[in-house]
Coordinates of C-alpha atoms in Angstrom, one line a residue:
M144 CA 0.7 8.7 -3.4
P145 CA 3.5 6.2 -4.2
A146 CA 2.7 2.7 -5.4
P147 CA 1.8 0.8 -2.2
V148 CA 5.0 -1.6 -1.5
R149 CA 5.0 -5.2 -0.1
G150 CA 7.2 -6.5 2.4
R151 CA 7.4 -10.2 1.8
A152 CA 4.3 -12.4 1.3
G153 CA 1.2 -11.1 3.6
E154 CA 2.9 -7.7 4.0
L155 CA 1.8 -3.7 3.1
L156 CA 4.4 -1.1 3.7
V157 CA 2.5 1.6 4.9
G158 CA 5.3 4.4 6.0
V159 CA 9.0 4.9 6.4
V160 CA 10.0 6.8 9.3
V161 CA 12.2 9.7 8.2
R162 CA 13.5 11.3 11.3
A163 CA 13.1 11.8 15.0
H164 CA 10.9 15.1 16.0
G165 CA 11.6 17.1 19.2
L166 CA 11.8 15.4 22.6
R167 CA 9.1 13.9 23.6
G168 CA 9.6 10.3 20.9
E169 CA 8.0 11.4 18.2
L170 CA 8.8 10.5 14.3
G171 CA 8.3 12.0 10.9
V172 CA 6.9 9.3 9.0
E173 CA 6.7 9.1 5.5
V174 CA 3.0 8.0 4.6
R175 CA 3.1 5.0 1.8
T176 CA -1.5 4.4 2.4
D177 CA -4.0 6.1 1.1
S178 CA -5.9 5.2 4.5
P179 CA -3.3 7.1 7.1
D180 CA -5.7 7.7 9.8
E181 CA -6.7 4.2 10.1
R182 CA -3.2 2.8 9.5
F183 CA -1.7 4.7 11.5
A184 CA -4.8 5.2 14.5
P185 CA -3.9 4.4 18.2
G186 CA -3.4 2.0 19.4
A187 CA -2.8 0.1 16.3
A188 CA 0.3 -2.1 16.1
L189 CA 2.7 -1.6 13.3
L190 CA 5.2 -3.9 12.4
G191 CA 8.8 -1.9 12.0
R192 CA 11.7 -3.9 10.2
R193 CA 14.8 -2.0 10.0
A194 CA 18.3 -3.4 8.4
G195 CA 20.7 -5.2 11.3
A196 CA 18.2 -5.0 13.5
P197 CA 15.3 -7.7 14.7
D198 CA 11.7 -7.0 13.8
A199 CA 9.9 -5.0 16.6
T200 CA 5.8 -4.0 16.9
L201 CA 5.6 -0.6 17.0
T202 CA 1.7 0.5 19.2
V203 CA 1.0 4.2 17.9
E204 CA 0.1 5.5 21.0
S205 CA -0.7 9.1 19.0
I206 CA -0.5 10.9 15.6
R207 CA 0.0 14.5 15.0
W208 CA -0.3 15.9 11.5
H209 CA 2.4 19.1 11.4
S210 CA 3.5 20.8 8.1
G211 CA 1.7 18.7 5.9
K212 CA 3.6 15.7 7.4
L213 CA 2.9 12.9 9.7
L214 CA 4.4 13.0 13.6
V215 CA 4.0 9.6 15.3
R216 CA 4.4 8.5 18.7
F217 CA 4.8 5.0 19.0
V218 CA 4.1 3.3 23.3
E219 CA 8.2 2.4 22.6
T220 CA 9.2 5.6 21.9
P221 CA 8.9 7.5 25.1
D222 CA 11.7 10.4 24.5
R223 CA 13.9 11.3 21.4
T224 CA 16.4 9.1 22.8
A225 CA 14.6 6.2 21.8
A226 CA 12.9 7.5 18.8
E227 CA 16.4 8.5 17.0
P228 CA 17.7 5.0 16.1
L229 CA 14.2 4.0 14.5
R230 CA 15.2 6.9 11.4
G231 CA 14.9 4.3 8.6
T232 CA 12.3 1.8 9.5
R233 CA 9.9 0.2 7.2
L234 CA 6.2 -0.1 9.2
L235 CA 4.2 -2.9 7.5
V236 CA 0.9 -4.2 8.5
R237 CA 0.1 -7.9 8.3
T238 CA -2.2 -8.1 4.5
S239 CA -4.5 -10.6 6.6
E240 CA -5.2 -7.7 8.9
L241 CA -6.9 -5.1 6.8
T242 CA -10.7 -4.9 7.0
P243 CA -12.8 -5.3 3.1
P244 CA -14.0 -2.2 2.0
E245 CA -17.0 -1.5 2.9
D246 CA -18.1 -0.9 -0.6
P247 CA -17.6 -4.1 -3.4
E248 CA -16.6 -1.7 -5.8
E249 CA -13.5 -1.1 -3.8
F250 CA -10.4 -3.4 -3.3
H251 CA -7.4 -3.2 -1.5
D252 CA -3.8 -3.1 -3.9
H253 CA -3.1 -6.5 -2.2
Q254 CA -6.1 -7.7 -3.3
L255 CA -5.4 -7.4 -7.0
E256 CA -1.6 -8.4 -6.9
G257 CA -1.6 -11.3 -8.9
L258 CA -4.9 -11.6 -10.4
A259 CA -4.3 -13.0 -13.9
A260 CA -6.3 -10.6 -16.1
E261 CA -8.2 -11.7 -19.2
L262 CA -10.2 -10.7 -22.0
E263 CA -14.3 -11.4 -22.3
D264 CA -13.5 -14.8 -24.9
G265 CA -10.9 -16.2 -21.5
T266 CA -7.9 -15.3 -23.6
V267 CA -4.9 -14.5 -20.8
V268 CA -3.4 -11.8 -21.2
G269 CA -1.4 -11.4 -18.0
T270 CA -1.4 -11.2 -14.6
V271 CA -1.7 -7.8 -12.2
R272 CA 1.5 -7.4 -11.1
E273 CA 0.9 -3.9 -9.0
V274 CA -1.6 -1.1 -8.8
L275 CA -0.7 2.6 -9.1
H276 CA -2.2 5.9 -8.1
G277 CA -2.0 8.4 -10.4
P278 CA -3.2 11.8 -10.5
A279 CA -5.5 10.8 -13.0
G280 CA -6.1 7.4 -11.7
D281 CA -5.5 3.8 -10.8
L282 CA -3.8 1.6 -12.9
L283 CA -3.2 -2.3 -13.6
V284 CA -0.2 -2.5 -14.6
L285 CA 0.0 -6.1 -15.9
T286 CA 2.8 -8.8 -16.6
R287 CA 2.2 -10.4 -20.0
A288 CA 1.8 -13.7 -20.0
G289 CA 3.6 -14.2 -22.9
G290 CA 6.0 -11.8 -22.4
G291 CA 7.2 -8.3 -23.3
P292 CA 6.9 -4.9 -21.6
D293 CA 4.4 -4.6 -19.0
V294 CA 0.9 -2.8 -20.1
L295 CA -0.6 -0.2 -17.8
V296 CA -4.9 -1.0 -18.1
P297 CA -6.7 2.1 -16.7
F298 CA -8.6 0.8 -13.5
V299 CA -12.0 2.2 -14.6
H300 CA -15.4 0.1 -14.7
A301 CA -15.4 0.2 -18.6
I302 CA -12.2 -1.6 -19.0
V303 CA -12.1 -3.5 -16.1
P304 CA -15.7 -4.2 -15.6
T305 CA -15.3 -7.6 -13.3
V306 CA -13.2 -8.4 -10.6
D307 CA -13.4 -11.9 -9.7
L308 CA -11.6 -12.3 -6.2
D309 CA -12.9 -16.0 -6.1
G310 CA -12.1 -16.6 -9.2
G311 CA -8.2 -15.1 -8.9
R312 CA -9.4 -12.6 -11.8
V313 CA -9.6 -9.4 -13.9
L314 CA -11.7 -9.1 -16.5
L315 CA -10.7 -6.9 -19.2
T316 CA -12.4 -5.1 -22.4
P317 CA -10.1 -2.9 -23.1
P318 CA -10.1 0.1 -26.0
D319 CA -8.0 -0.9 -29.5
G320 CA -4.8 -1.1 -29.0
L321 CA -4.3 -0.4 -24.9
L322 CA -2.8 -4.3 -25.1
D323 CA -0.6 -3.5 -28.2
A324 CA 3.3 -4.2 -27.7
E325 CA 5.0 -0.8 -27.9

């Protein structure tokens, strides 16, 4: 899954329109979210943004999977003629509209991005710039407090035992060498 990308402040990219599909206004969408069935649920309102056009609200009418690709039909695209100009449209949700995960050990990427990364002794290592989702697990990308190259920290309980959203920080207990500059 590609790493989530932000739009403007408070927006999260969930998909990009790749092409029109068929004659009934369906659009092929490149998914950029771990929860496509939730983000593209019928009735969901997404913000559509494309170069040279004003932002538009697009309301999901229906979705279906076809050959491993997500096809979305919006209320605003009743036919191919209406759908075709949306090629390249970035589909965004406002982070304020996202429901918090039910599991207290789960977090949306936008909740982690911007948190201070500290060691147990209070030393600030840096700031969480983004969360990468890879086949071997999730990684926090930290921008170092003193400059230098970013550092990748496995987002596992043994290394990141505490996520304090209210305090604006994650606590790190890294193994030797993890934070060393290369």
